[in-house]
JSON list of C-alpha atoms in Angstrom, two decimals:
[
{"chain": "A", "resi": 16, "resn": "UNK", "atom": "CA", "xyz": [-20.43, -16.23, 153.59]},
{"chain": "A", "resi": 17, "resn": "UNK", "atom": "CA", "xyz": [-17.52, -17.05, 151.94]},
{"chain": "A", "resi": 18, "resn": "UNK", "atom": "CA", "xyz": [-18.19, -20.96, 151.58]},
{"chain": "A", "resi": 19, "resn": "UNK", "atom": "CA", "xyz": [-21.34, -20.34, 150.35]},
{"chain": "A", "resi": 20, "resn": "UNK", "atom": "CA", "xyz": [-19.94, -18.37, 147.82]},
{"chain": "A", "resi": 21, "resn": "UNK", "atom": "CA", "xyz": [-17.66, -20.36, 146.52]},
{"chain": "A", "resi": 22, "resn": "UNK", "atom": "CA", "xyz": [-20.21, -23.47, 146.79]},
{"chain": "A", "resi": 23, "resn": "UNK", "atom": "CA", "xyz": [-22.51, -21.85, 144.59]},
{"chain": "A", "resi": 24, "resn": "UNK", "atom": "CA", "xyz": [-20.00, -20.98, 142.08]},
{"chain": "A", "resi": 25, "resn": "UNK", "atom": "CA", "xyz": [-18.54, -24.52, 141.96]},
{"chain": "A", "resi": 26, "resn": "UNK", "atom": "CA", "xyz": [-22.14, -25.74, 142.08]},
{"chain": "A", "resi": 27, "resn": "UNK", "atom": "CA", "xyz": [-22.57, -23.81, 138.89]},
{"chain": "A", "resi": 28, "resn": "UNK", "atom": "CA", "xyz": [-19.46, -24.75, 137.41]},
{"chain": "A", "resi": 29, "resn": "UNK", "atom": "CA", "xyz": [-20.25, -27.87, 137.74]},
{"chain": "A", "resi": 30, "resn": "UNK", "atom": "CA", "xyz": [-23.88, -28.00, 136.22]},
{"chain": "A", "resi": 31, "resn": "UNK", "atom": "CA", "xyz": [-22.22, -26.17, 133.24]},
{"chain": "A", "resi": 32, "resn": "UNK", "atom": "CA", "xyz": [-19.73, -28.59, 132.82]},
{"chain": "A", "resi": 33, "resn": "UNK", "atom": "CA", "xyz": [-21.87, -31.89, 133.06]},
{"chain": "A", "resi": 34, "resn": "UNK", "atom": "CA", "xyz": [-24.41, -29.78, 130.31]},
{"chain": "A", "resi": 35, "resn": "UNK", "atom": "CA", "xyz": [-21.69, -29.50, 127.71]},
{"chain": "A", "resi": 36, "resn": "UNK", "atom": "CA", "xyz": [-20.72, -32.93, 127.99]},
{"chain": "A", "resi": 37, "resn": "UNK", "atom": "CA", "xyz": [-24.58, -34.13, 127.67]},
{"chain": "A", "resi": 38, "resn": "UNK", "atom": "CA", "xyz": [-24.39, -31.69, 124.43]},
{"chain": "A", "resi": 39, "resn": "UNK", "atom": "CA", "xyz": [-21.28, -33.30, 122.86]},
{"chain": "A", "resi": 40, "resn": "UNK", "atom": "CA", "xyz": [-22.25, -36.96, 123.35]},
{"chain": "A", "resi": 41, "resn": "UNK", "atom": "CA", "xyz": [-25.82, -36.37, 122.15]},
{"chain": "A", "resi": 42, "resn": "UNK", "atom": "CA", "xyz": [-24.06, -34.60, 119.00]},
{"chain": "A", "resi": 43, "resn": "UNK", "atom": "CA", "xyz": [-21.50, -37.68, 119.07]},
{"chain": "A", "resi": 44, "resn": "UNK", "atom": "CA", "xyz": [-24.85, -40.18, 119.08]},
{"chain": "A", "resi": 45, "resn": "UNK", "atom": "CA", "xyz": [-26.51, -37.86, 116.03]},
{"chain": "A", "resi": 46, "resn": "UNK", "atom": "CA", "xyz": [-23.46, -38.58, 113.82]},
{"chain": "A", "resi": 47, "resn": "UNK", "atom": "CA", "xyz": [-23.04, -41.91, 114.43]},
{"chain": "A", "resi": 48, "resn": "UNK", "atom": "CA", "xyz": [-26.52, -42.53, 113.88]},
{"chain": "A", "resi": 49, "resn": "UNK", "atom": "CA", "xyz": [-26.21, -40.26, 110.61]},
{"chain": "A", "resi": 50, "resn": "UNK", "atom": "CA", "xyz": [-23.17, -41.96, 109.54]},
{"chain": "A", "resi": 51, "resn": "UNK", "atom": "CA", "xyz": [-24.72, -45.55, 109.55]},
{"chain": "A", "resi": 52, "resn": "UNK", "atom": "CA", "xyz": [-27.82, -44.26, 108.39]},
{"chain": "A", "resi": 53, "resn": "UNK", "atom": "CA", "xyz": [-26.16, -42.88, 104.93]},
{"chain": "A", "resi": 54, "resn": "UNK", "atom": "CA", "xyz": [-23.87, -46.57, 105.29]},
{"chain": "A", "resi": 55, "resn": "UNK", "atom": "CA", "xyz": [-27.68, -48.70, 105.13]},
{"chain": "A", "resi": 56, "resn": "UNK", "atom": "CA", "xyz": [-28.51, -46.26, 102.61]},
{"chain": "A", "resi": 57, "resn": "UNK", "atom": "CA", "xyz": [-25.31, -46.91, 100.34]},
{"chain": "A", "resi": 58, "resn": "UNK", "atom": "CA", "xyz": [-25.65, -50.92, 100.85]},
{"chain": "A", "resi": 59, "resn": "UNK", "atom": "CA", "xyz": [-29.06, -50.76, 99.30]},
{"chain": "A", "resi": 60, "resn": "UNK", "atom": "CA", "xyz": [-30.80, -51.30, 95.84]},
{"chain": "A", "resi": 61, "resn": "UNK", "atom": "CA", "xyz": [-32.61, -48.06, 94.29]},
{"chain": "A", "resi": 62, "resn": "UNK", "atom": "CA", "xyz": [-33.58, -48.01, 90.14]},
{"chain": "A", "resi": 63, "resn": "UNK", "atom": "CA", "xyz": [-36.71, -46.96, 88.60]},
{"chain": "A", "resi": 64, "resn": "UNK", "atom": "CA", "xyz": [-38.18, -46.85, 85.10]},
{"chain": "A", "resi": 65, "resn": "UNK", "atom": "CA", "xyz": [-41.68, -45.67, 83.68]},
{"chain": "A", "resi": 66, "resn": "UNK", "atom": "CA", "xyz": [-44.47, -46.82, 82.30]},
{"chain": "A", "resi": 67, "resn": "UNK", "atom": "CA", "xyz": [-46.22, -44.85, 79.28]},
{"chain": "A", "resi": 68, "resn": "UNK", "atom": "CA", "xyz": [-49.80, -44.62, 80.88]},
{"chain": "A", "resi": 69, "resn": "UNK", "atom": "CA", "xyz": [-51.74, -43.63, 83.96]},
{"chain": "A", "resi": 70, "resn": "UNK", "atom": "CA", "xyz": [-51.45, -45.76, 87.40]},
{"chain": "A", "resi": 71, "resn": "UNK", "atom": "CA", "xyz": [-55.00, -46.97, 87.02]},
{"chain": "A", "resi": 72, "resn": "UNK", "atom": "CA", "xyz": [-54.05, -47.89, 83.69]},
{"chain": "A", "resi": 73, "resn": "UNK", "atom": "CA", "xyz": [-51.13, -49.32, 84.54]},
{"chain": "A", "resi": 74, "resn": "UNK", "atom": "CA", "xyz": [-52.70, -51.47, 87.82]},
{"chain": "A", "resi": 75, "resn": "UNK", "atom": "CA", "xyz": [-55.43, -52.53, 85.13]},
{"chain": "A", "resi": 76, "resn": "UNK", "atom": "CA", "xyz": [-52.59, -53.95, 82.51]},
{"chain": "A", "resi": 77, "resn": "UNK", "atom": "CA", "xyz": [-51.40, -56.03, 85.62]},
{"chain": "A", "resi": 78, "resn": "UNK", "atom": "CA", "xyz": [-54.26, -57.30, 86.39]},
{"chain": "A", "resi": 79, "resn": "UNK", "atom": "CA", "xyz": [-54.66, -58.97, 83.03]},
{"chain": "A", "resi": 80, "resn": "UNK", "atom": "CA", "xyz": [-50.98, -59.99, 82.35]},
{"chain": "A", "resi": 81, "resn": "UNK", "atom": "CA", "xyz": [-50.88, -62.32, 85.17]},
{"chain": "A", "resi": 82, "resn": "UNK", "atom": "CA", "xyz": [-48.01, -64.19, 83.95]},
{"chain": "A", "resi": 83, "resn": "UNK", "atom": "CA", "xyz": [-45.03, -62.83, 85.46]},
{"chain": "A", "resi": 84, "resn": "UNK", "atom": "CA", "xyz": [-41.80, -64.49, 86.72]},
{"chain": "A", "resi": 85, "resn": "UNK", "atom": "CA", "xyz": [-42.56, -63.34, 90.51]},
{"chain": "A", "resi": 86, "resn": "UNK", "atom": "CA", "xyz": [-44.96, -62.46, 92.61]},
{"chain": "A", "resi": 87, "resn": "UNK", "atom": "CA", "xyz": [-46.80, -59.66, 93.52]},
{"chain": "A", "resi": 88, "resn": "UNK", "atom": "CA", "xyz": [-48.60, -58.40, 96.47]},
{"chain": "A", "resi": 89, "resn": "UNK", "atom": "CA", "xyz": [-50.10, -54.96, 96.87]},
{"chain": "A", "resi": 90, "resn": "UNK", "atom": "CA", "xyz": [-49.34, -53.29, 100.40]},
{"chain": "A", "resi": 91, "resn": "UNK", "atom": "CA", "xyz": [-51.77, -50.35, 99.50]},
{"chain": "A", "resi": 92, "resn": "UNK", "atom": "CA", "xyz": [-53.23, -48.31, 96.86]},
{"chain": "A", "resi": 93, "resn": "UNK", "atom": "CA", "xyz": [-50.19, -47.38, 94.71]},
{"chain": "A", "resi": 94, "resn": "UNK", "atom": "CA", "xyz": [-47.12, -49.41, 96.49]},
{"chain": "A", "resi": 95, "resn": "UNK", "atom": "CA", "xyz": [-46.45, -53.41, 96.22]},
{"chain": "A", "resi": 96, "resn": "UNK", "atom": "CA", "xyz": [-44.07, -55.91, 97.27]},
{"chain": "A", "resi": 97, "resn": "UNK", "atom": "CA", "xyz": [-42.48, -57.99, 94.38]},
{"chain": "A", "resi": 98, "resn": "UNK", "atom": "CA", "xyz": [-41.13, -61.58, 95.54]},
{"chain": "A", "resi": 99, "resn": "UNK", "atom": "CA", "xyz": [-38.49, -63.67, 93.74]},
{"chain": "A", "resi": 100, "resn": "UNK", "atom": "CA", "xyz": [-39.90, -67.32, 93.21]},
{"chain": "A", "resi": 101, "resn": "UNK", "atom": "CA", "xyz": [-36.36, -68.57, 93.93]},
{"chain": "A", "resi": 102, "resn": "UNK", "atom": "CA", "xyz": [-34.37, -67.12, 96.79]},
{"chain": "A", "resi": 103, "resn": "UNK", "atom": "CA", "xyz": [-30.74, -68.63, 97.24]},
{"chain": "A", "resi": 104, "resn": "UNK", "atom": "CA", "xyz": [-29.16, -68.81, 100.99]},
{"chain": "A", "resi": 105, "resn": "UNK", "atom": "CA", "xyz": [-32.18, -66.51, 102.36]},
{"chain": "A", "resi": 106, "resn": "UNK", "atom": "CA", "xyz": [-34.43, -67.35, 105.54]},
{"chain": "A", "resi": 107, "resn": "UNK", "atom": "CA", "xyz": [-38.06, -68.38, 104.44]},
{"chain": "A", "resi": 108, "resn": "UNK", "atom": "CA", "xyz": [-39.90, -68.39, 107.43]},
{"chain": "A", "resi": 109, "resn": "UNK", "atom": "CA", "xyz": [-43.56, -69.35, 108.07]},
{"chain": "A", "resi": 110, "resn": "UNK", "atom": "CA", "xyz": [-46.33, -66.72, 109.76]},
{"chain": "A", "resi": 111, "resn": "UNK", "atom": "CA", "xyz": [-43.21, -64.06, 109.85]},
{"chain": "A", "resi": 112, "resn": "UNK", "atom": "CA", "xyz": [-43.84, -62.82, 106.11]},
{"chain": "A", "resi": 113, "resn": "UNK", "atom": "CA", "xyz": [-42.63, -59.47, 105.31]},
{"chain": "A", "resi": 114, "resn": "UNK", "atom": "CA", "xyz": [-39.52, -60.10, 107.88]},
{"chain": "A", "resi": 115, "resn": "UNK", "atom": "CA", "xyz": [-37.62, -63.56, 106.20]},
{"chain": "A", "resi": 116, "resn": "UNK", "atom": "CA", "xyz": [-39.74, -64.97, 103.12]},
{"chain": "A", "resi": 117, "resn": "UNK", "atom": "CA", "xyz": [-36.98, -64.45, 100.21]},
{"chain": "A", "resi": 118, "resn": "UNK", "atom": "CA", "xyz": [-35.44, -62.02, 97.58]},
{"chain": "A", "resi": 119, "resn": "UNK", "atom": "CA", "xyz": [-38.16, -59.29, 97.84]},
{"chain": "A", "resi": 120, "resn": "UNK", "atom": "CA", "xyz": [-38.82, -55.74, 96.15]},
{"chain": "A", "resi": 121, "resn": "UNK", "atom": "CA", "xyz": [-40.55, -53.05, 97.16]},
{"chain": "A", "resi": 122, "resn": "UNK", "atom": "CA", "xyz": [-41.88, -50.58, 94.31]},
{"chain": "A", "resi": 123, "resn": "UNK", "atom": "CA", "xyz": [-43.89, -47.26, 94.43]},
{"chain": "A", "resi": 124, "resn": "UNK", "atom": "CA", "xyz": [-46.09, -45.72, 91.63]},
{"chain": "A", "resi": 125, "resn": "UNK", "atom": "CA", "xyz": [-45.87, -42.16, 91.21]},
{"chain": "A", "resi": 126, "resn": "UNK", "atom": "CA", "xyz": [-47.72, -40.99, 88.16]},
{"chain": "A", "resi": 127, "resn": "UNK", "atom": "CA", "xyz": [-46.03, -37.79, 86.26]},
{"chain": "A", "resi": 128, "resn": "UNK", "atom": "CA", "xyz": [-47.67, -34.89, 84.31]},
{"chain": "A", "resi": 129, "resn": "UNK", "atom": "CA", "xyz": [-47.25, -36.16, 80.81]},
{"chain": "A", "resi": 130, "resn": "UNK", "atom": "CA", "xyz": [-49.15, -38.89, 81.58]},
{"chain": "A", "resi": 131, "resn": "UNK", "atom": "CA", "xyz": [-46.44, -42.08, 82.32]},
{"chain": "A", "resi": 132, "resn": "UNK", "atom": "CA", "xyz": [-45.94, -43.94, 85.58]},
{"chain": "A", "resi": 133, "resn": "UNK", "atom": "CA", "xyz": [-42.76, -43.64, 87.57]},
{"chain": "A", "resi": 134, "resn": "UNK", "atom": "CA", "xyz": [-41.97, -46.82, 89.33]},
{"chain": "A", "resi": 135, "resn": "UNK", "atom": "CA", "xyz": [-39.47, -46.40, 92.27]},
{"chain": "A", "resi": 136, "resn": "UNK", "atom": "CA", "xyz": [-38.40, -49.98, 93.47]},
{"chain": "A", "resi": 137, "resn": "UNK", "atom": "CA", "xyz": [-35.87, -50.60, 96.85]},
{"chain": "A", "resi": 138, "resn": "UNK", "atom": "CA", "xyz": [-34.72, -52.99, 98.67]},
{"chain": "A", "resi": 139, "resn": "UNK", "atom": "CA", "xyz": [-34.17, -53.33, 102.35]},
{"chain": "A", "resi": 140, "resn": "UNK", "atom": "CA", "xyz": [-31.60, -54.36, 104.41]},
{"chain": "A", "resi": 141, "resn": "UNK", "atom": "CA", "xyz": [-32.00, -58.07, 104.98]},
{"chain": "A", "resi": 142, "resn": "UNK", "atom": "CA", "xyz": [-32.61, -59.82, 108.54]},
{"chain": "A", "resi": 143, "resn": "UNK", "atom": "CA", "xyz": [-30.18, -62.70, 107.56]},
{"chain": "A", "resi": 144, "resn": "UNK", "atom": "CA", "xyz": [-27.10, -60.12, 107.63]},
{"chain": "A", "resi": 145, "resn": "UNK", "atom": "CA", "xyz": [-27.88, -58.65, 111.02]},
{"chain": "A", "resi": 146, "resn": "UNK", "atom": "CA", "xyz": [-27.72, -62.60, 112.07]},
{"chain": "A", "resi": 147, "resn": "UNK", "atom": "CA", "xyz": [-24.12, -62.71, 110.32]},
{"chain": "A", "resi": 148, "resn": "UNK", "atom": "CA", "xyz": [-23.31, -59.60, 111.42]},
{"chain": "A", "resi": 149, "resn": "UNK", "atom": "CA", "xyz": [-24.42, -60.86, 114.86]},
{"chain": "A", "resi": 150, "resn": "UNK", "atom": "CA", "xyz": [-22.73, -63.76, 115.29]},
{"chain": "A", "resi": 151, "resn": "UNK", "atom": "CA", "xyz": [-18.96, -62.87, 115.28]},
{"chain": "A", "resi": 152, "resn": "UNK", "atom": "CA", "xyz": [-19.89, -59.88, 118.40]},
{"chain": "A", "resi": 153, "resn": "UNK", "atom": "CA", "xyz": [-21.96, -62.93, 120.39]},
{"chain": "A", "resi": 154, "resn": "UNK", "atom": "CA", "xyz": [-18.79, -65.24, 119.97]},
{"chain": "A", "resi": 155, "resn": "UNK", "atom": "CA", "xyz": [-15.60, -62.71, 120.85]},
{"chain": "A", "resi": 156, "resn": "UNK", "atom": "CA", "xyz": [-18.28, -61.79, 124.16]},
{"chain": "A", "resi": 157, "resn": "UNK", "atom": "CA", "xyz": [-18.60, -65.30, 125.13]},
{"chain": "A", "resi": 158, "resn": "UNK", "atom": "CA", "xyz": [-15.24, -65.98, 124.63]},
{"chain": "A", "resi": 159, "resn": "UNK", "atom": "CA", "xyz": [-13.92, -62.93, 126.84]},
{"chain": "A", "resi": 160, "resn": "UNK", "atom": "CA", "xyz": [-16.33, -64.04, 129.62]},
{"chain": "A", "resi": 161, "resn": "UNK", "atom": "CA", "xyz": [-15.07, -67.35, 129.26]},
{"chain": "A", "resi": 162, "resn": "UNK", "atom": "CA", "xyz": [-11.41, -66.48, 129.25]},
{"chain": "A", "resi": 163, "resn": "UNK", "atom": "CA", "xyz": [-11.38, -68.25, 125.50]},
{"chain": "A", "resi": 164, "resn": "UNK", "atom": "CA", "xyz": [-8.91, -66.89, 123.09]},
{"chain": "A", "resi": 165, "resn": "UNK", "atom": "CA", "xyz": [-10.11, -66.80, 118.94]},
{"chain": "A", "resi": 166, "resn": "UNK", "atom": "CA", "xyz": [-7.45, -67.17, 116.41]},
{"chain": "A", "resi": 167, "resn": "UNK", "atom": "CA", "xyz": [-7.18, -63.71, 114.80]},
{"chain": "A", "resi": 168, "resn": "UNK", "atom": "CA", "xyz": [-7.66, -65.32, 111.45]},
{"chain": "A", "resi": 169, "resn": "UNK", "atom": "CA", "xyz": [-11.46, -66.55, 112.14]},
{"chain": "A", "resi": 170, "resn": "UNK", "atom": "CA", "xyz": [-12.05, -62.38, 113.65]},
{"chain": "A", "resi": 171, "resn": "UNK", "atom": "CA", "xyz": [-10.66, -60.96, 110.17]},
{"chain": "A", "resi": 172, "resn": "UNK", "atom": "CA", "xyz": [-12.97, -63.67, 108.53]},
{"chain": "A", "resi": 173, "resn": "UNK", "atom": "CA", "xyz": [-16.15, -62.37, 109.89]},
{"chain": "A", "resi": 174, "resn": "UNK", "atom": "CA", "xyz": [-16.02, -59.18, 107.87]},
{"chain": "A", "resi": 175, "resn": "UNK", "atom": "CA", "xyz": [-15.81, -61.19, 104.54]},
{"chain": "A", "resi": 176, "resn": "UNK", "atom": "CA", "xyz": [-18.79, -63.37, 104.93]},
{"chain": "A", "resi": 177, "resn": "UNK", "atom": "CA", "xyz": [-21.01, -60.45, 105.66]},
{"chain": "A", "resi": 178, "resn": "UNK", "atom": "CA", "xyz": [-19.41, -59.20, 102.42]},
{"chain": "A", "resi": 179, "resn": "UNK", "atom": "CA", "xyz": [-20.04, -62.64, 100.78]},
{"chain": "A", "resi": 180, "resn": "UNK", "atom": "CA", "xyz": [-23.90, -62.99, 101.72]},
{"chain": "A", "resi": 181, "resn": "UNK", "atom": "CA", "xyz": [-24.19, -59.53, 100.42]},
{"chain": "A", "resi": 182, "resn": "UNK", "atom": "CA", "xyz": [-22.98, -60.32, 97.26]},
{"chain": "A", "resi": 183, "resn": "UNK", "atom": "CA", "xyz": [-24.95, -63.19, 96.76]},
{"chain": "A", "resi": 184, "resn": "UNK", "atom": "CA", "xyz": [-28.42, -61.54, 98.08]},
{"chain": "A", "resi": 185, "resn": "UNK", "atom": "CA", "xyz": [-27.21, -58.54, 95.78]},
{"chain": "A", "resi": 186, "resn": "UNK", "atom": "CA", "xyz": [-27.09, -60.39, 92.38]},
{"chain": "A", "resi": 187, "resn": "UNK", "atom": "CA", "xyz": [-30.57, -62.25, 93.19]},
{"chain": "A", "resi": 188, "resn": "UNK", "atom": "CA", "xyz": [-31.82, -58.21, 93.91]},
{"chain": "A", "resi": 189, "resn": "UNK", "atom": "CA", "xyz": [-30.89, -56.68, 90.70]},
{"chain": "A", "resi": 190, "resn": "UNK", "atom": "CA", "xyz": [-32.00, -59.57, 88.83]},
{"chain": "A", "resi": 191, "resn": "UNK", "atom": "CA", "xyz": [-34.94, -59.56, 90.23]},
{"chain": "A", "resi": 192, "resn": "UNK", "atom": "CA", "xyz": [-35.31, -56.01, 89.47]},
{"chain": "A", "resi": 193, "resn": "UNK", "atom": "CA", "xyz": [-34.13, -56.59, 85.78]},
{"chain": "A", "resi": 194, "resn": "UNK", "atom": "CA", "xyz": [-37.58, -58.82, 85.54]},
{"chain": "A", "resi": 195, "resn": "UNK", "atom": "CA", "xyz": [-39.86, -56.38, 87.00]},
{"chain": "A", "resi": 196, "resn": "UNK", "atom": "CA", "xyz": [-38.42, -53.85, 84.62]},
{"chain": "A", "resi": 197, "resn": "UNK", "atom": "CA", "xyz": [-38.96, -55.75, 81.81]},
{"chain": "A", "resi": 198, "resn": "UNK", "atom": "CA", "xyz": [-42.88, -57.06, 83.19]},
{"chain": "A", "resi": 199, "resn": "UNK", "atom": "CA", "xyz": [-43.06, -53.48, 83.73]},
{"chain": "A", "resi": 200, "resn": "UNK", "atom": "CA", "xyz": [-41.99, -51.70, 80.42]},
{"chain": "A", "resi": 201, "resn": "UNK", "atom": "CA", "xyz": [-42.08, -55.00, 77.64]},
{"chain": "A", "resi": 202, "resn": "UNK", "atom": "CA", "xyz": [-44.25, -57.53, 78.61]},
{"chain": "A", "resi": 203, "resn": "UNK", "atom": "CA", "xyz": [-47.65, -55.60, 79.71]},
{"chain": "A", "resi": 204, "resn": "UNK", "atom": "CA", "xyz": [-47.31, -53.65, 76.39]},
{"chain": "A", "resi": 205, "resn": "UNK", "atom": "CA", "xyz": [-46.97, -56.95, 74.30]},
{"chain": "A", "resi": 206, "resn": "UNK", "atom": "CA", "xyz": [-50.12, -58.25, 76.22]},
{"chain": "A", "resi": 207, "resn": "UNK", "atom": "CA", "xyz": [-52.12, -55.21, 75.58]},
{"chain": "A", "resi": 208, "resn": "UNK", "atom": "CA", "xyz": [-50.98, -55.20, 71.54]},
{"chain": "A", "resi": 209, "resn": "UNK", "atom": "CA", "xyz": [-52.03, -58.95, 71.43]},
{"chain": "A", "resi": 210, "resn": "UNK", "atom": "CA", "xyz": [-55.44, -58.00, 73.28]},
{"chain": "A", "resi": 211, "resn": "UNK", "atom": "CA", "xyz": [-56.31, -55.55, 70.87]},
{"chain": "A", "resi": 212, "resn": "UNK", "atom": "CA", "xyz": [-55.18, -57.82, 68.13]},
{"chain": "A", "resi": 213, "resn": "UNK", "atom": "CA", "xyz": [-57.53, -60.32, 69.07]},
{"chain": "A", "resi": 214, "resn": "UNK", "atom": "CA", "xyz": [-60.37, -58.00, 69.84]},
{"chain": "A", "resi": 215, "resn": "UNK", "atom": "CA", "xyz": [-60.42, -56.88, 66.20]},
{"chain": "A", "resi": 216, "resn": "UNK", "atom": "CA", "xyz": [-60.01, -60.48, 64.90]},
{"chain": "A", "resi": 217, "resn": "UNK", "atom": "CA", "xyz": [-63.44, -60.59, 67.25]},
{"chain": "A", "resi": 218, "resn": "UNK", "atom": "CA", "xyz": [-64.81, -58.06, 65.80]},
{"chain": "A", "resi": 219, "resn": "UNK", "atom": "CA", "xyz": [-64.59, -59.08, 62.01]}
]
């Protein structure tokens, strides 16, 4: 009687314990995952500016002003990709567009009450620095299981080229956001002023 007992009160002991650690490393896994998430988040490009019209409006000024100095593809009704025509140390790979294929933006149309256009653009985090990022955790593994040994210099380095590739894909971002901002707000209005300069010209 007396076994059983105390075998059902270790028993329960024991499923109590083995709960609360499930519960503390599935809060442990929440933060980390929270922590990088808002890390991603930081080490990302976010502006936005507006357009003084309506999105249709807006979508039919693009339409005419073809001229731009990038491209642009529309991923669905009111959301498009914007694509740098020069890229510098980025992987351009063919029939995997979308995940290495330049300097890219993505931007979002949002229209607002007093009728003008928000337009939301992003970045995301780029393929080629999970490769560098990569890289230095594949070589220390190999060289553990091959009983290697890395100069601690080449370790701290590893940290600074992820930095450095970064910085570069950083400065290609914003500029590239600098000419959508100015396609978006300058250029389609001086296209639609020269339109309707030439349209009355027409019309005399």
């Amino acid at each position: 009687m007396l076994s059983s007992v105390y075998g059902g009160k270790s028993s329960r002991i024991f499923t109590q314990r083995n709960h609360s650690q499930n519960s503390c490393t599935a809060f442990k896994q929440s933060i980390q995952k929270k922590m990088m998430k808002e890390i991603i988040e930081k080490a990302l490009l976010k502006e936005s500016t507006e357009f003084n019209g309506s999105i249709s409006e807006l979508k039919e000024q693009i339409r005419f002003k073809k001229e731009r100095k990038f491209n642009l593809d529309w991923i669905s009704e009111n959301e498009f990709k914007a694509l740098s025509k020069f890229s510098l140390g980025t992987l351009i790979i063919d029939g995997f567009h979308g995940a290495a294929d330049g300097i890219k933006a993505y931007g979002k149309l949002t229209e607002l009450n007093n009728r003008k256009t928000k337009i939301e653009l992003r970045t995301k985090l780029r393929i080629e620095l999970y490769i560098v990022s990569i890289i230095p955790i594949l070589t220390i593994t190999v060289a553990y299981l091959t009983g290697k040994e890395i100069p601690i210099w080449s370790i701290l380095l590893f940290p600074f080229i992820v930095l450095w590739f970064w910085f570069i894909y950083r400065l290609q971002e914003k500029s590239l956001f600098g000419k959508i901002k100015k396609y978006m707000s300058t250029e389609l209005k001086n296209a639609v002023q020269q339109q309707n300069i030439s349209n009355k010209t027409f019309n005399l």
